mmCIF file of C-alpha atoms in Angstrom:
data_model
loop_
_atom_site.group_PDB
_atom_site.id
_atom_site.type_symbol
_atom_site.label_atom_id
_atom_site.label_comp_id
_atom_site.label_asym_id
_atom_site.label_seq_id
_atom_site.Cartn_x
_atom_site.Cartn_y
_atom_site.Cartn_z
ATOM 1 C CA MET A 9 -0.051 0.172 0.058
ATOM 2 C CA TYR A 10 2.887 2.424 1.101
ATOM 3 C CA ARG A 11 4.904 1.398 -2.136
ATOM 4 C CA LYS A 12 1.849 2.007 -4.669
ATOM 5 C CA ALA A 13 0.982 5.674 -2.844
ATOM 6 C CA PHE A 14 4.746 6.480 -3.027
ATOM 7 C CA THR A 15 5.031 5.402 -6.701
ATOM 8 C CA GLU A 16 1.990 7.292 -7.713
ATOM 9 C CA VAL A 17 3.642 10.331 -5.758
ATOM 10 C CA MET A 18 6.676 10.167 -7.538
ATOM 11 C CA GLN A 19 5.023 9.586 -10.908
ATOM 12 C CA GLY A 20 2.728 12.830 -10.177
ATOM 13 C CA ALA A 21 6.018 14.581 -9.196
ATOM 14 C CA HIS A 22 7.745 13.348 -12.447
ATOM 15 C CA LEU A 23 4.526 14.722 -14.222
ATOM 16 C CA VAL A 24 5.116 18.097 -12.734
ATOM 17 C CA LYS A 25 8.363 18.637 -13.466
ATOM 18 C CA LYS A 26 8.070 17.625 -16.940
ATOM 19 C CA PHE A 27 5.165 20.262 -17.076
ATOM 20 C CA ARG A 28 7.211 22.874 -15.542
ATOM 21 C CA PHE A 29 10.130 22.153 -17.764
ATOM 22 C CA SER A 30 8.032 22.035 -21.169
ATOM 23 C CA ALA A 31 6.488 25.480 -19.561
ATOM 24 C CA TRP A 32 10.040 26.875 -19.089
ATOM 25 C CA LEU A 33 11.077 25.795 -22.462
ATOM 26 C CA ARG A 34 7.952 27.307 -24.145
ATOM 27 C CA CYS A 35 8.524 30.534 -22.653
ATOM 28 C CA GLY A 36 12.252 30.333 -23.207
ATOM 29 C CA MET A 37 11.607 29.719 -26.880
ATOM 30 C CA ALA A 38 8.978 32.639 -26.922
ATOM 31 C CA ALA A 39 11.973 34.747 -25.290
ATOM 32 C CA VAL A 40 14.257 33.821 -28.009
ATOM 33 C CA LEU A 41 11.764 34.768 -30.601
ATOM 34 C CA LEU A 42 11.061 38.184 -29.095
ATOM 35 C CA GLY A 43 14.590 38.767 -28.568
ATOM 36 C CA GLY A 44 15.444 37.327 -25.634
ATOM 37 C CA GLY A 45 14.476 37.645 -22.106
ATOM 38 C CA VAL A 46 16.013 40.941 -20.689
ATOM 39 C CA ALA A 47 16.710 42.318 -24.097
ATOM 40 C CA ALA A 48 12.929 42.081 -25.071
ATOM 41 C CA VAL A 49 12.300 44.196 -22.119
ATOM 42 C CA ARG A 50 14.771 46.747 -22.954
ATOM 43 C CA ALA A 51 13.564 46.962 -26.469
ATOM 44 C CA GLN A 52 10.591 48.625 -24.663
ATOM 45 C CA ASP A 53 12.708 51.749 -24.192
ATOM 46 C CA VAL A 54 12.835 54.536 -26.589
ATOM 47 C CA VAL A 55 16.466 55.111 -27.189
ATOM 48 C CA VAL A 56 17.836 59.033 -27.592
ATOM 49 C CA GLY A 57 21.341 59.275 -28.414
ATOM 50 C CA GLN A 58 23.579 62.257 -26.972
ATOM 51 C CA LEU A 59 26.990 63.409 -28.503
ATOM 52 C CA ALA A 60 29.022 65.232 -25.831
ATOM 53 C CA SER A 61 32.353 64.874 -24.274
ATOM 54 C CA VAL A 62 32.523 64.343 -20.845
ATOM 55 C CA THR A 63 36.207 63.971 -21.148
ATOM 56 C CA SER A 64 37.786 66.910 -23.527
ATOM 57 C CA PRO A 65 39.127 69.614 -21.295
ATOM 58 C CA VAL A 66 37.197 72.463 -23.473
ATOM 59 C CA THR A 67 33.356 70.795 -22.805
ATOM 60 C CA LYS A 68 33.697 68.504 -20.001
ATOM 61 C CA ILE A 69 32.197 70.702 -17.288
ATOM 62 C CA ILE A 70 29.379 72.019 -19.584
ATOM 63 C CA ALA A 71 28.833 68.449 -20.590
ATOM 64 C CA LYS A 72 28.030 66.956 -17.453
ATOM 65 C CA GLU A 73 25.882 69.816 -16.395
ATOM 66 C CA TYR A 74 23.918 69.380 -20.013
ATOM 67 C CA HIS A 75 23.463 65.787 -19.459
ATOM 68 C CA ALA A 76 22.194 65.822 -15.778
ATOM 69 C CA GLY A 77 19.503 68.230 -16.966
ATOM 70 C CA ILE A 78 18.470 66.229 -19.987
ATOM 71 C CA GLU A 79 18.562 62.995 -17.497
ATOM 72 C CA LEU A 80 16.322 64.817 -14.508
ATOM 73 C CA ALA A 81 13.925 65.630 -17.774
ATOM 74 C CA PHE A 82 14.122 61.825 -18.751
ATOM 75 C CA GLN A 83 13.384 60.862 -15.148
ATOM 76 C CA ARG A 84 10.429 62.951 -14.666
ATOM 77 C CA ILE A 85 8.941 61.866 -17.936
ATOM 78 C CA ASN A 86 9.404 58.131 -17.078
ATOM 79 C CA ALA A 87 8.184 58.385 -13.641
ATOM 80 C CA ALA A 88 5.101 59.408 -14.999
ATOM 81 C CA GLY A 89 4.475 56.660 -17.509
ATOM 82 C CA GLY A 90 7.399 57.790 -20.359
ATOM 83 C CA VAL A 91 6.288 58.649 -23.817
ATOM 84 C CA GLN A 92 3.471 56.777 -25.263
ATOM 85 C CA GLY A 93 3.776 54.099 -22.496
ATOM 86 C CA ARG A 94 7.347 53.670 -23.287
ATOM 87 C CA ARG A 95 10.524 54.460 -21.277
ATOM 88 C CA LEU A 96 12.698 57.155 -22.579
ATOM 89 C CA ARG A 97 16.400 55.958 -22.258
ATOM 90 C CA LEU A 98 19.473 58.603 -22.834
ATOM 91 C CA GLN A 99 22.615 56.773 -24.482
ATOM 92 C CA LEU A 100 25.512 58.948 -24.073
ATOM 93 C CA MET A 101 28.524 58.921 -26.395
ATOM 94 C CA ASP A 102 31.579 60.723 -25.471
ATOM 95 C CA ASP A 103 33.223 62.257 -29.140
ATOM 96 C CA GLN A 104 35.797 63.775 -27.415
ATOM 97 C CA TYR A 105 34.947 67.296 -28.940
ATOM 98 C CA ASP A 106 36.298 65.918 -32.598
ATOM 99 C CA PRO A 107 34.217 66.213 -35.274
ATOM 100 C CA THR A 108 35.378 62.947 -37.251
ATOM 101 C CA ARG A 109 34.500 61.211 -33.949
ATOM 102 C CA THR A 110 31.135 62.889 -33.771
ATOM 103 C CA LEU A 111 29.962 61.458 -36.976
ATOM 104 C CA LEU A 112 31.291 57.580 -36.528
ATOM 105 C CA GLN A 113 29.709 57.713 -33.173
ATOM 106 C CA ALA A 114 26.492 59.229 -34.635
ATOM 107 C CA GLN A 115 26.318 56.144 -36.996
ATOM 108 C CA GLU A 116 26.804 53.729 -34.084
ATOM 109 C CA LEU A 117 23.857 55.543 -32.165
ATOM 110 C CA VAL A 118 21.526 54.991 -35.136
ATOM 111 C CA GLU A 119 22.277 51.947 -36.139
ATOM 112 C CA LYS A 120 23.588 49.767 -32.941
ATOM 113 C CA HIS A 121 21.590 51.413 -30.399
ATOM 114 C CA GLY A 122 18.288 52.260 -32.588
ATOM 115 C CA ALA A 123 18.352 55.899 -31.431
ATOM 116 C CA VAL A 124 15.371 57.573 -32.704
ATOM 117 C CA ALA A 125 16.368 61.018 -32.193
ATOM 118 C CA LEU A 126 19.704 63.176 -30.852
ATOM 119 C CA VAL A 127 19.433 65.687 -28.101
ATOM 120 C CA GLY A 128 21.889 67.649 -26.806
ATOM 121 C CA GLY A 129 24.847 67.451 -28.976
ATOM 122 C CA LEU A 130 27.753 69.462 -27.526
ATOM 123 C CA GLY A 131 29.486 71.998 -29.811
ATOM 124 C CA THR A 132 29.630 74.042 -32.775
ATOM 125 C CA PRO A 133 32.157 71.940 -34.880
ATOM 126 C CA THR A 134 30.733 68.634 -33.691
ATOM 127 C CA THR A 135 26.958 69.596 -34.753
ATOM 128 C CA MET A 136 28.308 71.171 -38.136
ATOM 129 C CA ARG A 137 29.749 68.061 -39.277
ATOM 130 C CA LEU A 138 27.011 66.295 -38.966
ATOM 131 C CA VAL A 139 25.236 68.737 -40.770
ATOM 132 C CA LYS A 140 27.792 68.910 -43.813
ATOM 133 C CA GLU A 141 27.856 65.525 -44.111
ATOM 134 C CA GLY A 142 24.132 65.424 -44.763
ATOM 135 C CA PHE A 143 24.132 62.518 -41.944
ATOM 136 C CA LEU A 144 20.597 64.150 -40.493
ATOM 137 C CA GLU A 145 18.933 63.907 -43.832
ATOM 138 C CA LYS A 146 20.313 60.712 -44.799
ATOM 139 C CA HIS A 147 18.895 58.787 -41.610
ATOM 140 C CA ARG A 148 15.746 61.077 -41.350
ATOM 141 C CA ILE A 149 16.638 62.076 -37.725
ATOM 142 C CA GLY A 150 16.377 65.045 -35.760
ATOM 143 C CA ASN A 151 19.185 66.568 -33.862
ATOM 144 C CA PHE A 152 17.379 68.397 -30.722
ATOM 145 C CA ALA A 153 18.813 71.300 -28.976
ATOM 146 C CA PRO A 154 22.494 70.778 -29.891
ATOM 147 C CA LEU A 155 24.598 73.320 -27.715
ATOM 148 C CA THR A 156 25.720 75.720 -30.518
ATOM 149 C CA GLY A 157 24.216 79.291 -31.243
ATOM 150 C CA LEU A 158 25.787 79.388 -34.853
ATOM 151 C CA PRO A 159 22.834 80.700 -36.912
ATOM 152 C CA ALA A 160 23.964 78.087 -39.756
ATOM 153 C CA ALA A 161 23.605 75.052 -37.384
ATOM 154 C CA HIS A 162 20.315 76.179 -36.137
ATOM 155 C CA ALA A 163 18.781 76.714 -39.853
ATOM 156 C CA ALA A 164 20.178 73.698 -40.768
ATOM 157 C CA ALA A 165 17.761 70.901 -41.735
ATOM 158 C CA HIS A 166 16.393 68.771 -39.129
ATOM 159 C CA VAL A 167 17.721 70.715 -36.403
ATOM 160 C CA PHE A 168 15.507 71.839 -33.642
ATOM 161 C CA PRO A 169 17.420 74.467 -31.218
ATOM 162 C CA VAL A 170 15.902 75.582 -27.866
ATOM 163 C CA ARG A 171 18.300 78.506 -27.347
ATOM 164 C CA ALA A 172 18.633 81.736 -29.269
ATOM 165 C CA ASP A 173 21.214 82.115 -31.656
ATOM 166 C CA PHE A 174 24.699 83.420 -31.266
ATOM 167 C CA ASN A 175 23.572 86.292 -33.346
ATOM 168 C CA ASP A 176 20.818 87.169 -30.702
ATOM 169 C CA GLU A 177 23.575 87.090 -27.774
ATOM 170 C CA VAL A 178 26.251 89.247 -29.633
ATOM 171 C CA LYS A 179 23.697 91.867 -30.313
ATOM 172 C CA ALA A 180 22.522 91.771 -26.892
ATOM 173 C CA MET A 181 26.081 92.250 -25.416
ATOM 174 C CA LEU A 182 26.455 95.065 -27.896
ATOM 175 C CA ALA A 183 22.939 96.702 -26.652
ATOM 176 C CA HIS A 184 23.689 96.282 -23.238
ATOM 177 C CA ALA A 185 27.172 97.767 -23.060
ATOM 178 C CA ALA A 186 25.567 100.837 -25.411
ATOM 179 C CA SER A 187 23.209 101.452 -22.559
ATOM 180 C CA LEU A 188 25.907 101.663 -20.179
ATOM 181 C CA GLY A 189 27.353 104.617 -22.036
ATOM 182 C CA ARG A 190 30.348 102.671 -23.697
ATOM 183 C CA LYS A 191 31.365 104.056 -27.017
ATOM 184 C CA ARG A 192 34.348 101.798 -28.006
ATOM 185 C CA VAL A 193 34.371 98.082 -28.220
ATOM 186 C CA ALA A 194 36.557 95.065 -28.792
ATOM 187 C CA TYR A 195 36.091 91.686 -30.247
ATOM 188 C CA VAL A 196 38.277 88.980 -28.811
ATOM 189 C CA TYR A 197 37.681 85.131 -30.054
ATOM 190 C CA PHE A 198 39.356 81.968 -30.338
ATOM 191 C CA GLN A 199 39.588 80.715 -33.557
ATOM 192 C CA ALA A 200 37.259 77.583 -33.157
ATOM 193 C CA GLY A 201 33.370 77.180 -33.118
ATOM 194 C CA ALA A 202 31.421 80.213 -34.063
ATOM 195 C CA GLY A 203 34.359 82.587 -33.049
ATOM 196 C CA PRO A 204 35.733 83.177 -36.828
ATOM 197 C CA ALA A 205 31.990 82.986 -38.258
ATOM 198 C CA LEU A 206 30.760 86.151 -35.944
ATOM 199 C CA SER A 207 33.784 87.990 -36.424
ATOM 200 C CA GLU A 208 32.296 89.334 -40.014
ATOM 201 C CA LEU A 209 29.259 89.879 -38.644
ATOM 202 C CA VAL A 210 30.143 92.011 -35.371
ATOM 203 C CA PRO A 211 31.246 95.440 -37.364
ATOM 204 C CA GLN A 212 27.595 95.635 -38.632
ATOM 205 C CA TRP A 213 26.102 94.743 -35.018
ATOM 206 C CA ALA A 214 28.461 97.470 -33.466
ATOM 207 C CA GLU A 215 27.698 100.051 -35.898
ATOM 208 C CA ALA A 216 24.009 99.343 -35.485
ATOM 209 C CA ALA A 217 24.616 99.824 -31.801
ATOM 210 C CA ARG A 218 26.578 102.878 -32.456
ATOM 211 C CA LEU A 219 29.469 101.846 -31.024
ATOM 212 C CA GLU A 220 33.011 102.115 -32.650
ATOM 213 C CA LEU A 221 34.707 98.535 -33.018
ATOM 214 C CA VAL A 222 38.112 99.590 -32.393
ATOM 215 C CA ALA A 223 39.460 95.730 -32.675
ATOM 216 C CA ASN A 224 38.334 92.700 -33.917
ATOM 217 C CA VAL A 225 41.170 89.715 -33.056
ATOM 218 C CA GLY A 226 41.323 86.118 -32.744
ATOM 219 C CA PHE A 227 43.653 83.658 -31.090
ATOM 220 C CA ALA A 228 44.599 79.842 -31.574
ATOM 221 C CA ASN A 229 42.801 77.298 -29.475
ATOM 222 C CA GLU A 230 45.736 75.646 -28.246
ATOM 223 C CA ALA A 231 45.690 72.538 -25.920
ATOM 224 C CA ASP A 232 48.916 73.154 -24.344
ATOM 225 C CA PRO A 233 47.951 75.575 -21.362
ATOM 226 C CA ALA A 234 51.526 77.614 -21.823
ATOM 227 C CA LYS A 235 50.846 77.745 -25.763
ATOM 228 C CA LEU A 236 47.404 78.825 -25.009
ATOM 229 C CA ARG A 237 48.154 81.809 -22.471
ATOM 230 C CA ALA A 238 50.882 83.055 -25.010
ATOM 231 C CA ALA A 239 48.177 82.874 -28.236
ATOM 232 C CA VAL A 240 45.636 85.099 -25.832
ATOM 233 C CA ASP A 241 48.583 87.552 -24.773
ATOM 234 C CA ARG A 242 49.489 88.288 -28.016
ATOM 235 C CA ALA A 243 45.482 88.935 -28.914
ATOM 236 C CA VAL A 244 45.192 91.237 -25.802
ATOM 237 C CA ASP A 245 48.553 92.991 -26.846
ATOM 238 C CA ALA A 246 46.955 93.391 -30.141
ATOM 239 C CA LEU A 247 44.664 95.482 -28.863
ATOM 240 C CA GLY A 248 47.432 97.989 -28.478
ATOM 241 C CA ALA A 249 46.597 101.511 -27.772
ATOM 242 C CA GLN A 250 42.711 101.268 -28.725
ATOM 243 C CA ALA A 251 41.579 101.322 -25.437
ATOM 244 C CA PRO A 252 38.281 99.825 -25.486
ATOM 245 C CA ASP A 253 35.696 100.708 -23.034
ATOM 246 C CA ALA A 254 33.843 96.982 -23.362
ATOM 247 C CA VAL A 255 35.156 93.846 -24.658
ATOM 248 C CA VAL A 256 33.156 90.632 -26.299
ATOM 249 C CA LEU A 257 34.998 87.901 -25.316
ATOM 250 C CA LEU A 258 33.729 84.672 -27.374
ATOM 251 C CA ALA A 259 35.697 81.318 -26.110
ATOM 252 C CA VAL A 260 34.593 78.498 -23.864
ATOM 253 C CA GLY A 261 36.428 76.678 -21.242
ATOM 254 C CA PRO A 262 40.076 77.026 -20.256
ATOM 255 C CA ALA A 263 40.412 79.977 -23.069
ATOM 256 C CA HIS A 264 37.753 81.657 -21.909
ATOM 257 C CA ALA A 265 39.450 81.848 -18.548
ATOM 258 C CA GLU A 266 42.725 82.658 -19.847
ATOM 259 C CA GLY A 267 40.975 85.131 -21.768
ATOM 260 C CA VAL A 268 39.384 86.939 -18.743
ATOM 261 C CA LYS A 269 42.832 86.908 -16.841
ATOM 262 C CA ALA A 270 44.620 88.509 -19.486
ATOM 263 C CA LEU A 271 42.469 91.473 -19.768
ATOM 264 C CA ARG A 272 42.356 91.996 -16.105
ATOM 265 C CA GLN A 273 45.928 92.049 -15.817
ATOM 266 C CA ARG A 274 46.019 94.758 -18.893
ATOM 267 C CA TYR A 275 42.984 96.678 -18.495
ATOM 268 C CA GLY A 276 41.859 96.014 -14.318
ATOM 269 C CA THR A 277 38.576 95.151 -13.149
ATOM 270 C CA TRP A 278 36.729 98.376 -14.361
ATOM 271 C CA LEU A 279 36.507 97.019 -17.783
ATOM 272 C CA PRO A 280 33.304 95.586 -18.784
ATOM 273 C CA VAL A 281 33.750 92.071 -20.495
ATOM 274 C CA TYR A 282 30.950 90.034 -22.254
ATOM 275 C CA SER A 283 30.743 86.505 -22.547
ATOM 276 C CA LEU A 284 28.340 83.608 -23.462
ATOM 277 C CA GLY A 285 26.521 82.155 -20.907
ATOM 278 C CA GLN A 286 27.378 78.347 -21.270
ATOM 279 C CA ILE A 287 30.591 78.985 -19.858
ATOM 280 C CA ASN A 288 30.783 77.358 -16.326
ATOM 281 C CA LEU A 289 30.662 80.547 -13.659
ATOM 282 C CA ASP A 290 32.436 78.105 -10.935
ATOM 283 C CA ASP A 291 35.189 77.119 -12.996
ATOM 284 C CA LEU A 292 35.601 80.624 -14.203
ATOM 285 C CA VAL A 293 36.036 82.186 -10.528
ATOM 286 C CA VAL A 294 38.434 79.105 -9.556
ATOM 287 C CA LYS A 295 40.419 80.064 -12.424
ATOM 288 C CA ALA A 296 40.545 83.684 -13.017
ATOM 289 C CA GLY A 297 39.887 84.502 -9.564
ATOM 290 C CA ALA A 298 37.189 85.928 -7.636
ATOM 291 C CA ASP A 299 38.448 89.541 -8.583
ATOM 292 C CA GLY A 300 38.997 88.491 -12.170
ATOM 293 C CA ALA A 301 35.626 87.200 -12.537
ATOM 294 C CA ARG A 302 33.559 89.973 -11.040
ATOM 295 C CA GLY A 303 32.245 92.292 -13.348
ATOM 296 C CA VAL A 304 31.937 89.431 -16.447
ATOM 297 C CA SER A 305 28.805 89.753 -17.904
ATOM 298 C CA LEU A 306 27.122 86.557 -19.225
ATOM 299 C CA THR A 307 24.177 86.407 -21.737
ATOM 300 C CA GLN A 308 21.431 83.866 -20.504
ATOM 301 C CA VAL A 309 19.276 82.154 -22.872
ATOM 302 C CA MET A 310 17.127 80.511 -20.087
ATOM 303 C CA PRO A 311 15.224 81.499 -17.072
ATOM 304 C CA SER A 312 16.697 81.429 -13.658
ATOM 305 C CA PRO A 313 17.535 77.691 -12.691
ATOM 306 C CA ARG A 314 16.947 78.986 -9.100
ATOM 307 C CA SER A 315 13.578 80.344 -9.534
ATOM 308 C CA VAL A 316 10.812 78.749 -7.542
ATOM 309 C CA GLU A 317 7.966 81.091 -8.795
ATOM 310 C CA LYS A 318 6.530 79.533 -11.859
ATOM 311 C CA GLY A 319 7.168 77.552 -15.194
ATOM 312 C CA ILE A 320 9.958 75.074 -16.089
ATOM 313 C CA ALA A 321 12.371 76.700 -13.932
ATOM 314 C CA ARG A 322 9.996 75.836 -11.108
ATOM 315 C CA GLU A 323 9.292 72.308 -12.130
ATOM 316 C CA PHE A 324 13.180 72.134 -12.726
ATOM 317 C CA SER A 325 13.661 72.890 -9.170
ATOM 318 C CA LEU A 326 11.071 70.697 -7.593
ATOM 319 C CA ASP A 327 12.279 67.936 -9.752
ATOM 320 C CA ARG A 328 15.728 68.345 -8.698
ATOM 321 C CA LEU A 329 14.580 68.062 -5.021
ATOM 322 C CA LYS A 330 12.322 65.176 -5.510
ATOM 323 C CA TRP A 331 14.527 63.015 -7.855
ATOM 324 C CA LYS A 332 17.973 64.161 -8.546
ATOM 325 C CA PRO A 333 19.278 66.802 -5.742
ATOM 326 C CA GLU A 334 22.843 66.275 -7.150
ATOM 327 C CA THR A 335 21.500 67.845 -10.725
ATOM 328 C CA PRO A 336 23.710 71.209 -10.434
ATOM 329 C CA ALA A 337 21.139 74.189 -10.128
ATOM 330 C CA THR A 338 22.870 76.280 -13.006
ATOM 331 C CA TYR A 339 21.737 77.609 -16.346
ATOM 332 C CA MET A 340 23.180 74.760 -18.334
ATOM 333 C CA SER A 341 21.665 72.106 -16.623
ATOM 334 C CA LEU A 342 18.179 74.046 -16.585
ATOM 335 C CA GLU A 343 19.049 73.842 -20.741
ATOM 336 C CA GLY A 344 19.667 70.279 -20.924
ATOM 337 C CA TYR A 345 16.029 69.869 -18.452
ATOM 338 C CA VAL A 346 14.483 72.032 -21.313
ATOM 339 C CA ALA A 347 15.632 70.355 -23.913
ATOM 340 C CA GLY A 348 14.771 66.959 -22.620
ATOM 341 C CA ARG A 349 11.156 68.077 -21.880
ATOM 342 C CA VAL A 350 10.629 69.841 -25.457
ATOM 343 C CA LEU A 351 11.688 66.471 -26.905
ATOM 344 C CA ALA A 352 9.668 64.439 -24.948
ATOM 345 C CA GLU A 353 6.444 66.525 -26.021
ATOM 346 C CA VAL A 354 7.614 66.577 -29.258
ATOM 347 C CA MET A 355 7.883 62.416 -28.993
ATOM 348 C CA GLN A 356 4.381 62.240 -27.086
ATOM 349 C CA ARG A 357 2.634 63.545 -30.159
ATOM 350 C CA ALA A 358 4.351 61.533 -32.729
ATOM 351 C CA LYS A 359 2.167 59.446 -34.565
ATOM 352 C CA GLU A 360 4.709 56.396 -34.124
ATOM 353 C CA LEU A 361 8.354 56.551 -32.328
ATOM 354 C CA SER A 362 10.533 56.106 -35.009
ATOM 355 C CA ARG A 363 13.018 58.414 -36.406
ATOM 356 C CA GLU A 364 10.873 59.522 -39.320
ATOM 357 C CA GLY A 365 7.803 59.897 -36.886
ATOM 358 C CA VAL A 366 9.516 62.205 -34.154
ATOM 359 C CA LEU A 367 10.733 63.902 -37.291
ATOM 360 C CA ALA A 368 7.548 64.642 -38.847
ATOM 361 C CA SER A 369 6.287 65.689 -35.136
ATOM 362 C CA ALA A 370 8.600 68.150 -34.514
ATOM 363 C CA TYR A 371 8.205 69.901 -38.044
ATOM 364 C CA GLY A 372 4.523 69.817 -37.152
ATOM 365 C CA ALA A 373 4.759 71.104 -33.387
ATOM 366 C CA GLY A 374 4.082 74.690 -34.166
ATOM 367 C CA GLU A 375 4.438 76.883 -31.651
ATOM 368 C CA LEU A 376 5.290 74.405 -28.647
ATOM 369 C CA ASP A 377 4.971 75.501 -24.940
ATOM 370 C CA VAL A 378 6.002 73.538 -22.006
ATOM 371 C CA ALA A 379 5.356 74.921 -18.795
ATOM 372 C CA GLY A 380 6.066 78.164 -20.433
ATOM 373 C CA PHE A 381 8.820 77.986 -22.241
ATOM 374 C CA ARG A 382 8.377 78.205 -25.739
ATOM 375 C CA VAL A 383 9.830 77.020 -29.411
ATOM 376 C CA LEU A 384 8.918 77.468 -32.758
ATOM 377 C CA TYR A 385 9.101 74.252 -34.866
ATOM 378 C CA ARG A 386 8.198 74.460 -38.680
ATOM 379 C CA LYS A 387 9.479 73.781 -42.137
ATOM 380 C CA ASP A 388 10.513 77.115 -42.477
ATOM 381 C CA ILE A 389 11.995 78.456 -38.930
ATOM 382 C CA ARG A 390 12.827 76.657 -35.811
ATOM 383 C CA LYS A 391 14.032 78.797 -33.158
ATOM 384 C CA SER A 392 13.509 79.544 -29.345
ATOM 385 C CA LEU A 393 11.132 82.654 -28.416
ATOM 386 C CA HIS A 394 12.968 82.980 -25.209
ATOM 387 C CA PRO A 395 14.505 86.282 -24.785
ATOM 388 C CA VAL A 396 18.419 86.648 -24.053
ATOM 389 C CA ASP A 397 19.241 87.987 -20.803
ATOM 390 C CA VAL A 398 22.507 89.539 -19.633
ATOM 391 C CA THR A 399 23.450 88.640 -16.219
ATOM 392 C CA LEU A 400 26.551 89.990 -14.180
ATOM 393 C CA ILE A 401 29.312 87.537 -11.873
ATOM 394 C CA ASP A 402 29.107 90.024 -8.574
ATOM 395 C CA ARG A 403 32.444 90.305 -6.122
ATOM 396 C CA ASP A 404 30.883 86.746 -4.211
ATOM 397 C CA GLY A 405 30.816 84.980 -7.588
ATOM 398 C CA ARG A 406 27.268 85.051 -8.040
ATOM 399 C CA LEU A 407 25.224 85.849 -10.963
ATOM 400 C CA ILE A 408 22.719 88.495 -10.565
ATOM 401 C CA ARG A 409 20.420 90.318 -13.035
#
């Protein structure tokens, strides 16, 4: 009796195991057919690519901040259910601020990672390489919020900016200098990015602002610190006896800090120096010193990142506290956050989450309002509608309006 019962139990156990193995086998085969287990789950993510160097000495600080801002925006979107029910995933590729690597890694983002859009690409030369090689048009992929203000980049096919262009920023600098009663302005730039292109336009903008352009001087963007300092010194020496009473300094990274130091040593702290807001404030204060940085004016294309009153800046501040308190409360991080939010809104409106679908959605967006921050995307024009502001570094190394 006992032996019979034991045999039945063992046979039953065998049947259970056989059933479980069969079910596991069927599930495993289904997973293989669908792309395999974890890979199948990940396939539900929507991949967005970012080409920015977090290792290049020219870009690493602003790249990290911009990336952190996009990640924060995606955290918010994913916590609310993602885009059309799918999770956003940001794939960062470090192109070392090398346009050749940018092109190769953009190809990898499309072919290997299946990116449906690019966002937050960092730099004018890298952005323009994609444009000139026809990469965006060939792959029918949108390039959202590249960190450049070059008008030619903003006007290129499939580029969707969230910032004002350099034309508007430099015009704002000149208008501000004129409003302070300045008469003689010098334009000093490093020979990379947008600097050389803008040097051809600054004379007419200065004239429109009723300013005399007394110098228009470029310097080489040397990688070696000693060579860079020598190049900057030669540019400042070239100002000679022109005695400008305001200087527009167009440079980023170490080149900008060296430019500020050289100008301060030559003219003192009384001379107004205007620069683009995409430079890192803390880095400038460290490298140029608090006295050197004091009085430098920076254009801003975003609202204040520390605003808690309303709009996109308030949501940025609240999301930082809720999701990622380590995200820097800087203009650059906020710009990355805006980029992520704008792209997510475009994707939410897309008929399909593919490169072509996102691109079609962007061109059809028209005037887009994301928590009070507005952009205009159409076939004939794509631009930010947010005004340019001018801020000033005070004696404590803080920005004031």
